[in-house]
Coordinates of C-alpha atoms in Angstrom, one line a residue:
X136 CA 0.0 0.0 0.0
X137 CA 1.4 3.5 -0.8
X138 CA 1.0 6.0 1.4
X139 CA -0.4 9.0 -0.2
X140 CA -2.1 12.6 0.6
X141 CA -5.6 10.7 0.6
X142 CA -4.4 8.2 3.2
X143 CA -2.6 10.4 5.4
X144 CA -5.9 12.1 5.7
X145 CA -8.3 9.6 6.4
X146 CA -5.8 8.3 9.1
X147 CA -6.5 12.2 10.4
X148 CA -9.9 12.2 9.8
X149 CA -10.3 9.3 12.0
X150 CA -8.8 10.7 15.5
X151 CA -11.7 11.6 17.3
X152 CA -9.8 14.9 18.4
X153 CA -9.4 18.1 16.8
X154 CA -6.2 18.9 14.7
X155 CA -6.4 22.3 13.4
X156 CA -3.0 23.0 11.9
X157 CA -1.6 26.6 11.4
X158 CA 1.2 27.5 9.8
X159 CA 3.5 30.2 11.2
X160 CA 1.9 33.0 10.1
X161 CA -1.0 31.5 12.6
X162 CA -3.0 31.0 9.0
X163 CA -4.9 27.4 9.4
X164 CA -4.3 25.5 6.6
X165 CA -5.8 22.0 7.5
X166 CA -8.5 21.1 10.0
X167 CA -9.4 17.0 10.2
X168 CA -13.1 16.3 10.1
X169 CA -13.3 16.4 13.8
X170 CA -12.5 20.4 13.9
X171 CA -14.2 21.0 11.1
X172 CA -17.6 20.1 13.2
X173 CA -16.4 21.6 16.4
X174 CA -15.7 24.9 15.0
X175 CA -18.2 25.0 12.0
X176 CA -18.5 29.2 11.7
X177 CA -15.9 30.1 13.7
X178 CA -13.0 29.2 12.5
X179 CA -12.0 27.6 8.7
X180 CA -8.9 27.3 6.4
X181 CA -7.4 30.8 5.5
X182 CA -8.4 32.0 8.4
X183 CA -6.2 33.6 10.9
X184 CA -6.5 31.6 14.2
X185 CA -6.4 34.7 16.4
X186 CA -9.9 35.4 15.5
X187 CA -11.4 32.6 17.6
X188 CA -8.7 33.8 20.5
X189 CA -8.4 36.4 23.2
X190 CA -5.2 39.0 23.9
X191 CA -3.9 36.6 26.4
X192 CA -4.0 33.0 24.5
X193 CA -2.5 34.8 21.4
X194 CA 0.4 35.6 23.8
X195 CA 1.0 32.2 24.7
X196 CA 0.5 30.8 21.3
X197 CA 3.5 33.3 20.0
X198 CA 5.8 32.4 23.0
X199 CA 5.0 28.2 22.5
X200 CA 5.6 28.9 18.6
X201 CA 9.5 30.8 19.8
X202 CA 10.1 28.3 21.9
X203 CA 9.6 25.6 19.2
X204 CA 11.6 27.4 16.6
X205 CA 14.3 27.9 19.6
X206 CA 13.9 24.0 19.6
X207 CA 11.7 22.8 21.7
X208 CA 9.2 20.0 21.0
X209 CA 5.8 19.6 21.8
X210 CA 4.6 21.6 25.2
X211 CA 2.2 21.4 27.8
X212 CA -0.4 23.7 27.3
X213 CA -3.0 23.3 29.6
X214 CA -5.5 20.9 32.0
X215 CA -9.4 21.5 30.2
X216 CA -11.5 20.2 33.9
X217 CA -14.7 20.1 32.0
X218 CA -12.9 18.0 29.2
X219 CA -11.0 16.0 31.5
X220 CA -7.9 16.4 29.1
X221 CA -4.9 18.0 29.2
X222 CA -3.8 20.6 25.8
X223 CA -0.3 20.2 23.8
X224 CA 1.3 22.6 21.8
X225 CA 2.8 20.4 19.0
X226 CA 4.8 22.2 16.7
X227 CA 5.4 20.2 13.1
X228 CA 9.0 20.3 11.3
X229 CA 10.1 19.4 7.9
X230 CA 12.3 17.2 7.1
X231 CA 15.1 19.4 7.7
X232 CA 13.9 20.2 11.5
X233 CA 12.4 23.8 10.9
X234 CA 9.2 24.7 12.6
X235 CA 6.1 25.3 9.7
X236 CA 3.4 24.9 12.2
X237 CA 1.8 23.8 15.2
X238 CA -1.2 22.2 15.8
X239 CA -2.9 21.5 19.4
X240 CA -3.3 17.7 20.5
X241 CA -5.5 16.8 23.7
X242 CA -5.1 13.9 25.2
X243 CA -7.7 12.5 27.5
X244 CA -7.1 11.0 31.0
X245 CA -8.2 7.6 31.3
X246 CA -9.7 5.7 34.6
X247 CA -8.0 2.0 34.9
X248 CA -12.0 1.2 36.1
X249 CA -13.5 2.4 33.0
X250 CA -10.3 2.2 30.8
X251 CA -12.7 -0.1 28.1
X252 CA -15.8 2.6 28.0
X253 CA -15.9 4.5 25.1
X254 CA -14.6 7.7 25.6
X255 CA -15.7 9.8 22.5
X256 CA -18.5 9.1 19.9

């Protein structure tokens, strides 16, 4: 099987999460099928991504974007209470290790009890 565009994103279509990937000028350029519902109407491709966020989180998205080009890798972001799930700044490289974008991952804490519930429909 070849890997191609078209299977790459059906493998992204199929996370059950968001991925909304913006390059560095903070333009998104990709959002899986799971953002796309989420943020139906506020928020598409060729849009800016600071127009769905306040003063402050645009501050923190800049500084996590430095800190990647300065060489970090993905970053904690933040613990969502009501999502129980904690927020990752991911930035993504080429293939010659230079930042061209970022994309938040959330990651959902599981309960050992309930480990085999479904989590997300």
């Amino acid at each position: 099987m070849e890997i191609t565009k078209e299977v790459l994103e059906s493998i992204l279509n199929s996370y059950p999460y968001q991925i909304v990937f913006v390059d560095c000028t903070h333009t998104v350029q990709w959002m899986n099928t799971a953002a796309k519902n989420r943020y139906a109407g506020r928020v598409e491709i060729g849009d800016c991504i600071f127009n769905c966020h306040n003063a402050a989180s645009r501050m923190k998205i800049e500084n996590f974007l430095q800190r990647a080009k300065d060489g970090e890798d993905e970053m904690f972001e933040a613990y969502n209470p009501q999502k129980n799930e904690r927020e990752f700044f991911t930035p993504v490289k080429d293939k010659h290790g230079n930042v061209i974008g970022y994309f938040e991952r959330h990651e959902v804490y599981w309960d050992k009890d309930a480990a085999s519930t479904l989590v997300r429909k």
